[in-house]
Coordinates of C-alpha atoms in Angstrom, one line a residue:
M1 CA 137.1 115.8 19.0
S2 CA 133.8 117.5 17.8
K3 CA 131.2 118.9 20.2
S4 CA 128.6 116.3 19.2
L5 CA 131.1 113.5 20.0
L6 CA 131.9 115.0 23.4
K7 CA 128.1 115.1 24.2
I8 CA 127.8 111.4 23.3
V9 CA 130.8 110.5 25.5
F10 CA 129.4 112.5 28.4
L11 CA 125.9 110.8 28.1
F12 CA 127.6 107.4 27.8
V13 CA 129.5 108.1 31.1
M14 CA 126.2 109.1 32.7
I15 CA 124.5 105.9 31.6
L16 CA 127.3 103.8 33.2
L17 CA 127.2 105.7 36.5
P18 CA 124.6 103.4 38.2
A19 CA 126.9 100.4 37.6
Q20 CA 129.9 102.1 39.1
E21 CA 130.7 103.0 42.7
K22 CA 128.5 105.7 44.2
N23 CA 131.3 108.3 44.5
I24 CA 131.6 108.5 40.7
F25 CA 128.4 110.7 40.5
D26 CA 129.7 112.7 43.5
Q27 CA 133.0 113.3 41.6
V28 CA 131.2 114.6 38.5
Y29 CA 128.8 116.7 40.7
E30 CA 131.7 118.2 42.7
K31 CA 133.6 119.0 39.6
S32 CA 130.6 120.9 38.2
I33 CA 130.1 122.8 41.5
S34 CA 133.8 123.8 41.5
E35 CA 133.3 125.5 38.1
I36 CA 130.5 127.7 39.4
H37 CA 132.9 130.7 39.7
K38 CA 134.7 129.8 36.5
K39 CA 131.8 129.6 34.1
E40 CA 128.7 131.6 33.5
A41 CA 125.8 130.6 35.8
S42 CA 123.7 129.9 32.7
Q43 CA 126.2 127.2 31.6
L44 CA 126.1 125.7 35.0
I45 CA 122.4 125.4 34.8
K46 CA 122.7 123.4 31.5
R47 CA 125.2 121.1 33.2
A48 CA 122.9 120.6 36.1
D49 CA 120.1 119.6 33.7
S50 CA 122.2 116.9 32.3
L51 CA 123.2 115.7 35.7
Y52 CA 119.6 115.6 36.9
I53 CA 118.6 113.3 34.0
S54 CA 121.5 110.9 34.8
A55 CA 121.0 110.9 38.6
Q56 CA 119.6 107.6 39.9
M57 CA 119.6 108.2 43.7
P58 CA 117.1 110.6 45.3
L59 CA 119.9 112.4 47.2
D60 CA 121.7 113.0 43.9
K61 CA 118.7 114.6 42.4
V62 CA 118.4 116.9 45.5
K63 CA 122.0 118.0 45.1
V64 CA 121.5 118.9 41.4
L65 CA 118.3 120.8 42.2
M66 CA 120.2 122.9 44.8
T67 CA 122.9 123.5 42.3
S68 CA 120.3 125.0 40.0
A69 CA 118.9 127.0 42.9
N70 CA 122.3 128.5 43.6
A71 CA 122.9 129.3 40.0
Y72 CA 119.6 131.1 39.6
Q73 CA 120.4 133.0 42.7
Q74 CA 123.7 134.2 41.1
L75 CA 121.7 135.3 38.1
G76 CA 119.4 137.3 40.4
D77 CA 116.3 135.2 39.5
I78 CA 114.9 134.7 43.1
K79 CA 111.7 133.2 41.7
K80 CA 113.4 130.3 40.0
S81 CA 115.9 129.9 42.8
I82 CA 113.1 129.4 45.3
C83 CA 111.3 127.1 42.9
Y84 CA 114.2 124.7 42.5
A85 CA 114.9 124.8 46.3
E86 CA 111.3 123.9 47.0
K87 CA 111.6 120.9 44.6
A88 CA 114.7 119.9 46.5
N89 CA 112.9 120.3 49.8
M90 CA 110.2 117.9 48.6
G91 CA 112.8 115.4 47.5
I92 CA 114.8 115.5 50.7
N93 CA 111.7 114.3 52.6
H94 CA 112.3 110.9 51.0
V95 CA 116.0 110.8 52.0
D96 CA 117.5 110.1 55.4
N97 CA 120.1 112.9 55.2
P98 CA 119.6 115.5 58.0
E99 CA 122.6 117.6 56.8
W100 CA 121.2 118.3 53.3
G101 CA 117.7 118.7 54.8
A102 CA 119.0 121.5 57.2
R103 CA 120.9 123.2 54.4
I104 CA 117.8 123.3 52.1
Q105 CA 115.7 124.7 55.0
L106 CA 118.3 127.4 55.7
F107 CA 118.5 128.3 52.0
L108 CA 114.7 128.7 51.7
A109 CA 114.6 130.7 54.9
Q110 CA 117.2 133.1 53.6
K111 CA 115.4 133.6 50.2
Y112 CA 112.0 134.1 51.7
R113 CA 113.5 136.6 54.1
L114 CA 115.1 138.5 51.3
V115 CA 111.7 139.0 49.5
G116 CA 110.0 140.1 52.8
L117 CA 108.0 136.9 53.6
Y118 CA 109.2 136.8 57.2
E119 CA 106.7 134.3 58.6
R120 CA 107.5 131.8 55.9
S121 CA 111.2 132.4 56.5
K122 CA 110.7 131.7 60.2
K123 CA 108.8 128.4 59.4
Y124 CA 111.8 127.1 57.4
T125 CA 114.3 128.2 60.0
S126 CA 112.4 126.3 62.7
E127 CA 112.3 123.2 60.5
G128 CA 116.0 123.6 60.0
F129 CA 116.6 123.5 63.7
Q130 CA 114.7 120.2 63.9
R131 CA 116.8 118.7 61.1
T132 CA 120.1 119.6 62.7
K133 CA 119.3 117.4 65.8
A134 CA 120.1 114.2 63.8
I135 CA 123.4 115.5 62.3
E136 CA 126.3 113.4 63.7
D137 CA 129.3 115.4 62.4
S138 CA 129.9 118.0 65.1
A139 CA 131.6 120.5 62.9
I140 CA 128.7 120.5 60.4
Y141 CA 126.2 120.5 63.2
Y142 CA 127.6 123.6 64.9
Q143 CA 128.1 125.5 61.6
L144 CA 124.5 124.9 60.5
L145 CA 123.3 125.6 64.0
G146 CA 125.1 129.0 64.0
E147 CA 123.7 129.9 60.6
L148 CA 120.2 129.0 61.7
Y149 CA 120.5 131.1 64.8
Q150 CA 121.7 133.9 62.5
E151 CA 118.6 133.5 60.3
M152 CA 116.3 133.5 63.3
A153 CA 118.0 136.8 64.5
Y154 CA 117.2 138.3 61.1
Y155 CA 113.5 137.4 61.6
E156 CA 113.3 138.7 65.2
S157 CA 115.0 142.0 64.1
N158 CA 112.6 142.4 61.2
V159 CA 109.6 142.0 63.4
G160 CA 111.0 144.4 66.1
N161 CA 112.1 141.8 68.7
H162 CA 115.6 143.2 69.2
E163 CA 116.3 141.5 72.5
K164 CA 115.5 138.1 71.0
A165 CA 117.6 138.9 67.9
I166 CA 120.6 139.8 70.2
Y167 CA 120.1 136.5 72.0
N168 CA 120.0 134.5 68.8
L169 CA 123.2 136.2 67.5
K170 CA 125.0 135.4 70.7
Q171 CA 123.9 131.8 70.3
S172 CA 125.2 131.8 66.7
L173 CA 128.7 133.1 67.9
W174 CA 128.7 130.3 70.6
A175 CA 128.0 127.7 67.9
F176 CA 130.6 129.1 65.5
E177 CA 133.3 129.0 68.2
K178 CA 132.8 125.2 68.3
V179 CA 133.8 124.9 64.6
N180 CA 137.6 124.5 64.1
D181 CA 137.6 125.9 60.5
P182 CA 139.1 129.2 59.3
T183 CA 136.4 129.6 56.7
I184 CA 133.8 130.1 59.5
V185 CA 135.3 133.5 60.2
Y186 CA 133.0 135.1 57.6
H187 CA 129.9 133.8 59.4
I188 CA 131.3 135.1 62.7
A189 CA 131.9 138.6 61.1
N190 CA 128.3 138.5 59.8
S191 CA 127.0 138.0 63.4
Y192 CA 129.0 140.9 64.7
Q193 CA 127.8 143.1 61.8
L194 CA 124.2 142.2 62.6
L195 CA 124.7 143.0 66.3
G196 CA 126.1 146.4 65.2
G197 CA 122.9 147.0 63.2
I198 CA 120.6 146.1 66.1
F199 CA 122.4 148.2 68.7
S200 CA 122.3 151.1 66.2
K201 CA 118.5 150.8 66.0
Q202 CA 118.5 150.9 69.8
Q203 CA 120.6 154.1 69.6
N204 CA 123.4 152.4 71.6
Y205 CA 126.0 153.8 69.1
E206 CA 129.0 153.1 71.2
L207 CA 128.2 149.3 71.4
S208 CA 127.1 149.3 67.8
E209 CA 130.4 150.8 66.6
K210 CA 132.3 148.3 68.7
H211 CA 130.6 145.3 67.0
Y212 CA 131.0 146.8 63.5
I213 CA 134.7 147.3 64.0
R214 CA 135.0 143.8 65.4
A215 CA 133.3 142.5 62.3
D216 CA 135.6 144.5 60.0
S217 CA 138.7 143.2 61.8
L218 CA 137.7 139.6 61.0
L219 CA 137.3 140.1 57.3
Q220 CA 140.2 139.8 54.9
G221 CA 139.6 141.5 51.5
S222 CA 136.6 143.4 50.2
S223 CA 133.2 141.7 50.3
F224 CA 129.6 142.9 50.2
L225 CA 129.5 142.3 54.0
S226 CA 132.2 145.0 54.3
G227 CA 129.8 147.3 52.5
W228 CA 127.2 146.7 55.2
I229 CA 129.7 147.4 57.9
Y230 CA 130.9 150.7 56.4
N231 CA 127.3 151.7 55.7
G232 CA 126.4 151.0 59.3
L233 CA 129.4 153.0 60.6
G234 CA 128.4 155.9 58.3
E235 CA 124.8 155.8 59.5
I236 CA 126.0 156.1 63.1
R237 CA 128.0 159.2 62.1
L238 CA 125.0 160.6 60.3
K239 CA 122.9 160.3 63.4
Q240 CA 125.7 162.0 65.4
K241 CA 125.9 164.7 62.7
K242 CA 129.6 164.0 62.3
W243 CA 129.5 164.8 58.6
A244 CA 133.1 164.4 57.6
E245 CA 133.5 161.0 59.2
A246 CA 130.2 159.9 57.8
K247 CA 131.4 160.8 54.3
L248 CA 134.5 158.7 54.7
Y249 CA 132.6 155.6 55.7
L250 CA 129.9 156.0 53.1
D251 CA 132.4 156.5 50.3
K252 CA 133.9 153.1 51.2
A253 CA 130.5 151.6 51.3
E254 CA 129.5 153.0 47.9
H255 CA 132.7 151.7 46.3
I256 CA 131.9 148.2 47.5
A257 CA 128.2 148.4 46.6
E258 CA 129.1 149.5 43.0
N259 CA 131.2 146.3 42.6
F260 CA 128.5 143.9 43.8
T261 CA 125.1 143.1 42.3
H262 CA 123.4 143.3 45.7
F263 CA 120.3 145.5 45.4
D264 CA 119.6 145.8 49.1
L265 CA 123.1 147.0 49.9
K266 CA 123.0 149.6 47.1
K267 CA 119.6 150.9 48.3
A268 CA 120.8 151.2 51.9
V269 CA 124.0 153.0 50.9
Y270 CA 122.3 155.4 48.4
A271 CA 119.6 156.2 51.1
N272 CA 122.3 157.1 53.6
I273 CA 124.3 159.2 51.1
N274 CA 121.1 161.0 50.2
D275 CA 120.6 161.8 53.9
Y276 CA 124.2 163.0 54.1
Y277 CA 123.8 165.5 51.4
E278 CA 120.4 166.6 52.8
G279 CA 122.2 167.1 56.1
I280 CA 124.8 169.4 54.6
N281 CA 122.2 171.2 52.5
D282 CA 123.4 170.0 49.1
S283 CA 120.1 169.5 47.4
Y284 CA 121.6 168.9 44.0
K285 CA 123.7 165.9 45.0
A286 CA 120.9 164.6 47.3
S287 CA 118.6 164.5 44.2
L288 CA 121.3 162.5 42.3
Y289 CA 121.3 159.8 44.9
T290 CA 117.5 159.9 45.1
K291 CA 117.5 159.0 41.4
K292 CA 120.1 156.2 42.0
Y293 CA 118.0 154.8 44.7
V294 CA 114.9 154.7 42.5
K295 CA 116.8 153.2 39.7
V296 CA 118.1 150.3 41.8
Y297 CA 114.7 149.8 43.3
D298 CA 113.2 149.4 39.8
E299 CA 116.0 147.1 38.7
S300 CA 115.4 144.8 41.7
N301 CA 111.7 144.6 40.8
I302 CA 112.5 143.7 37.2
K303 CA 114.8 141.0 38.4
N304 CA 112.1 139.4 40.5
P305 CA 108.8 139.8 38.7
I306 CA 107.0 137.2 40.9
F307 CA 107.2 139.5 43.9
S308 CA 106.5 142.8 42.1
R309 CA 104.1 144.3 39.7
D310 CA 105.4 145.1 36.2
V311 CA 107.0 148.6 36.7
T312 CA 106.4 149.4 33.0
T313 CA 102.6 148.9 33.0
T314 CA 101.9 152.5 33.9
S315 CA 103.9 154.0 31.0
K316 CA 102.3 151.6 28.5
R317 CA 98.8 153.0 29.4
M318 CA 99.6 156.4 27.9
V319 CA 97.5 157.1 24.9
H320 CA 98.5 159.3 22.0
I321 CA 95.5 161.0 20.2
S322 CA 96.1 162.1 16.6
I323 CA 94.5 165.3 15.4
V324 CA 92.0 164.4 12.7
K325 CA 89.3 166.3 10.8
N326 CA 86.7 163.5 10.9
I327 CA 83.7 164.8 12.8
M328 CA 83.0 161.3 14.3
I329 CA 86.4 161.0 15.9
I330 CA 86.0 164.6 17.4
A331 CA 82.7 163.5 18.8
L332 CA 84.3 160.3 20.3
C333 CA 87.0 162.5 21.9
M334 CA 84.3 164.6 23.5
I335 CA 82.7 161.5 25.0
L336 CA 86.1 160.3 26.3
I337 CA 86.8 163.7 27.9
S338 CA 83.4 163.5 29.6
L339 CA 84.1 160.0 30.9
I340 CA 87.5 161.1 32.2
I341 CA 86.0 164.0 34.1
F342 CA 83.4 161.7 35.6
F343 CA 86.1 159.2 36.8
K344 CA 88.4 162.0 38.0
V345 CA 85.6 163.3 40.2
R346 CA 84.8 159.8 41.5
Q347 CA 88.5 159.1 42.1
K348 CA 88.8 162.3 44.1
Q349 CA 85.9 161.2 46.3
Q350 CA 87.6 157.9 46.8
H351 CA 90.9 159.6 47.7
I352 CA 89.1 161.8 50.3
K353 CA 87.6 158.7 51.9
F354 CA 90.9 156.7 51.7
K355 CA 93.0 159.5 53.3
S356 CA 90.5 159.6 56.2
I357 CA 91.1 155.8 56.7
I358 CA 94.9 156.3 56.5
R359 CA 94.8 159.1 59.1
K360 CA 92.9 156.8 61.4
Q361 CA 95.3 153.9 60.7
K362 CA 98.3 156.2 61.7
K363 CA 96.5 157.3 64.8
Q364 CA 96.0 153.7 65.8
N365 CA 99.7 153.0 65.6
Q366 CA 100.4 155.8 68.2
D367 CA 97.4 155.2 70.4
Q368 CA 97.9 152.8 73.3
D369 CA 94.1 152.5 73.9
V370 CA 93.2 149.0 72.7
V371 CA 89.6 150.1 72.1
E372 CA 90.6 152.3 69.2
L373 CA 91.8 149.2 67.2
F374 CA 88.3 148.0 66.7
H375 CA 86.7 151.3 65.7
I376 CA 88.2 151.9 62.2
G377 CA 84.9 153.1 60.7
D378 CA 82.8 156.0 61.9
V379 CA 81.9 155.4 65.6
S380 CA 79.8 157.8 67.7
R381 CA 81.5 158.9 70.9
M382 CA 79.9 158.2 74.2
N383 CA 80.2 160.6 77.1
T384 CA 82.5 159.8 80.1
E385 CA 79.7 159.3 82.6
Y386 CA 78.0 156.7 80.4
I387 CA 81.3 154.7 79.9
N388 CA 82.0 154.6 83.6
D389 CA 78.5 153.5 84.4
N390 CA 78.7 150.8 81.7
V391 CA 82.1 149.5 83.0
I392 CA 80.7 149.3 86.6
K393 CA 77.6 147.5 85.3
K394 CA 79.7 144.9 83.3
R395 CA 82.0 144.3 86.3
N396 CA 79.0 143.6 88.5
E397 CA 77.8 141.0 86.0
S398 CA 81.3 139.6 85.5
L399 CA 82.0 135.8 85.8
M400 CA 85.3 136.4 87.5
T401 CA 87.0 138.6 90.1
S402 CA 88.1 142.0 89.0
E403 CA 91.8 141.0 89.5
T404 CA 91.4 138.0 87.2
E405 CA 89.6 140.2 84.6
A406 CA 92.3 142.8 84.8
K407 CA 95.1 140.2 84.4
L408 CA 93.3 138.7 81.4
L409 CA 93.0 142.1 79.8
E410 CA 96.7 142.7 80.3
L411 CA 97.5 139.4 78.7
L412 CA 95.3 140.3 75.7
D413 CA 97.1 143.6 75.4
D414 CA 100.5 141.7 75.1
F415 CA 98.9 139.3 72.7
E416 CA 97.8 142.2 70.4
K417 CA 101.3 143.6 70.4
G418 CA 102.7 140.3 69.0
H419 CA 101.8 138.4 65.8
L420 CA 100.5 135.2 67.2
Y421 CA 97.1 136.1 65.9
N422 CA 98.4 135.4 62.3
N423 CA 98.8 131.7 63.2
K424 CA 96.5 129.6 61.0
N425 CA 95.6 127.4 63.9
M426 CA 94.3 130.3 66.0
S427 CA 91.0 129.4 67.8
L428 CA 89.3 130.2 71.0
P429 CA 90.7 127.1 72.8
F430 CA 94.1 127.6 71.3
L431 CA 94.4 131.2 72.6
A432 CA 92.9 130.2 76.0
G433 CA 95.7 127.6 76.3
E434 CA 98.3 130.2 75.4
L435 CA 97.0 132.6 78.1
N436 CA 96.5 129.9 80.7
T437 CA 92.8 130.5 81.1
N438 CA 89.6 128.9 80.0
T439 CA 87.4 129.6 77.0
K440 CA 84.5 130.8 79.0
Y441 CA 86.6 133.5 80.7
L442 CA 88.3 134.5 77.5
S443 CA 85.1 134.7 75.4
Y444 CA 83.5 136.8 78.2
V445 CA 86.3 139.3 78.4
I446 CA 86.5 139.7 74.6
N447 CA 82.8 140.2 74.3
Q448 CA 82.6 142.7 77.2
H449 CA 85.8 144.7 76.6
K450 CA 86.3 144.4 72.8
S451 CA 82.6 144.6 71.9
V452 CA 83.0 141.8 69.4
D453 CA 83.0 138.0 69.3
F454 CA 86.3 136.0 69.1
K455 CA 86.3 135.5 65.4
T456 CA 85.7 139.2 64.6
Y457 CA 88.4 140.1 67.1
I458 CA 91.1 137.9 65.5
N459 CA 90.1 138.9 61.9
R460 CA 90.4 142.6 62.8
L461 CA 93.8 142.1 64.4
R462 CA 94.9 140.4 61.2
I463 CA 93.6 143.1 58.9
H464 CA 95.1 145.8 61.1
Y465 CA 98.5 144.0 60.9
I466 CA 98.4 143.7 57.1
V467 CA 97.2 147.3 56.6
D468 CA 100.1 148.5 58.8
K469 CA 102.5 146.5 56.5
L470 CA 100.9 148.0 53.3
V471 CA 101.2 151.5 54.7
H472 CA 104.7 151.3 56.0
D473 CA 106.5 148.7 53.8
E474 CA 106.2 149.2 50.0
R475 CA 107.2 145.6 49.4
Y476 CA 103.9 144.3 50.7
R477 CA 102.1 146.3 48.0
Q478 CA 103.9 144.2 45.4
Y479 CA 102.7 140.8 46.6
K480 CA 99.7 138.9 45.3
I481 CA 96.6 139.0 47.4
S482 CA 96.9 135.3 48.1
I483 CA 100.4 135.8 49.6
L484 CA 99.0 138.7 51.8
A485 CA 96.2 136.4 52.9
E486 CA 98.6 133.6 53.9
E487 CA 101.0 136.1 55.7
C488 CA 98.2 137.1 58.1
G489 CA 96.8 133.7 58.7
F490 CA 93.7 133.6 56.5
S491 CA 92.8 130.2 55.0
S492 CA 91.7 131.5 51.6
H493 CA 92.0 134.5 49.3
S494 CA 88.3 135.1 49.2
K495 CA 87.9 135.0 53.0
F496 CA 90.7 137.5 53.4
A497 CA 89.3 139.9 50.7
S498 CA 85.8 139.7 52.3
V499 CA 87.1 140.6 55.8
F500 CA 89.4 143.3 54.5
K501 CA 86.6 145.1 52.8
I502 CA 84.4 144.9 55.9
V503 CA 87.1 146.4 58.0
T504 CA 88.5 149.1 55.6
N505 CA 85.5 149.6 53.3
F506 CA 87.8 148.8 50.3
S507 CA 88.9 145.6 48.6
P508 CA 92.6 144.8 49.0
S509 CA 93.4 145.6 45.3
V510 CA 91.6 149.0 45.4
Y511 CA 93.3 149.8 48.8
I512 CA 96.8 149.1 47.4
K513 CA 96.1 151.2 44.2
L514 CA 94.9 154.2 46.3
L515 CA 97.9 153.8 48.6
E516 CA 100.3 153.7 45.6
S517 CA 98.7 156.8 44.0
G518 CA 98.8 158.6 47.3
N519 CA 102.5 157.9 47.6
N520 CA 103.2 159.1 44.1
Q521 CA 101.7 162.5 45.1
E522 CA 104.1 163.0 48.0
N523 CA 106.8 165.6 47.6
N524 CA 109.3 164.0 50.0
I525 CA 110.8 160.6 49.4
H526 CA 111.0 158.4 52.5
F527 CA 113.7 155.7 52.6
P528 CA 112.7 152.7 54.7
E529 CA 116.3 151.6 55.1
N530 CA 116.9 154.5 57.5
N531 CA 114.1 153.7 59.9

């Protein structure tokens, strides 16, 4: 039978689907899904396109869109994977199917977490929890609940809330224990592996190793999760300076990483192996793994162009000047040289100013004095006697008792350590409600002790947050300005850019360019995976 005839038969079957029982579409759909590991993902995408055209029911269209999202994920195209999942999420809002709704929310949470948009990931995780409440099948309910707790643990760990992350992982294990299905063992192992990583960050190496080994005992066969486990065990041995044992674990991790197209795993493993060779003073091999790390970093950026700038742009800007005898071209070259000298001098001045700001930014991260947060520019220093007199004067004029004022200042300090100020709904009444006070007291304390009004106070906290991310997390320098604005709670691109320049004296784009050029001049390579 010819290929064209096969296509006609396939389309004919699709046309007849609405007239048949509903499970006919499901049978065709499930058959396609079962072939996801047997065929190339690109072929599965073509099959999904045909199914989408023939689908009559909204839920059927949602299923097909998620098939495409998973296929693009296999191809490493996170941009299209998220795009199709977002379309499915819009479609599921018109369908009364909480199971698929929760699965889609979980999928989106995982993808946004992988590209570093943690607040957006948290949003979808929270929506997923709401969806699960209406799931009637207990096995499906507990499995999805466990996976959502796992995802919330990723979020809490990424923002530094390790205790909350541990709580969520324990909740995930509790939920998984309710599921009587041997396939759930992988999810259980994943929770133990995550616990091992968190305890390692807390320098509780004994408890960390215990959880890593527990995770490894649950897995049968090699998987990329085994790579994370061995990498974690190797990292513990590195910190303990047990070089021989570290090498054994890291060799296993590298072997697994090489067999999977998982960029984050490869980067983490190469970073630790680099640190191993630095630890035993083998500079040559350390440099080899430095190159491997950079290569994987570039490959991951090329795979996901929506979240990164084009890594080849810089090389394309190189200009080759031919030697010619024409006097006009020589004159033009002289003009160009003059312009380059001019811009180099100007760029050097910008770098001096920029480095001054970076030094102040790093000092703010170490300084517990809240006042320093709001003095990013050049602020004249007042003598101690004047400050004491001013504090006494303000207290005498206070609207509240000294105890109430001190308590409110303590609450504001805790507020500044969190990320609630990035909430788009943040307002004076909103924050007053969160702190269990009234707007009059809150406004007074901010004005008196922060020396700014409420709006400026929140905006500076937000800019401080995003500047900290840009300085310490290279991924944030790859995002569009609109994404950065959304991440820290600004309602528009223009508002964010305006406030950013007021606080830092630079526009966001110029700040990022200076930060990138500053990093390129550093002699030592810093691996964020080892923090």
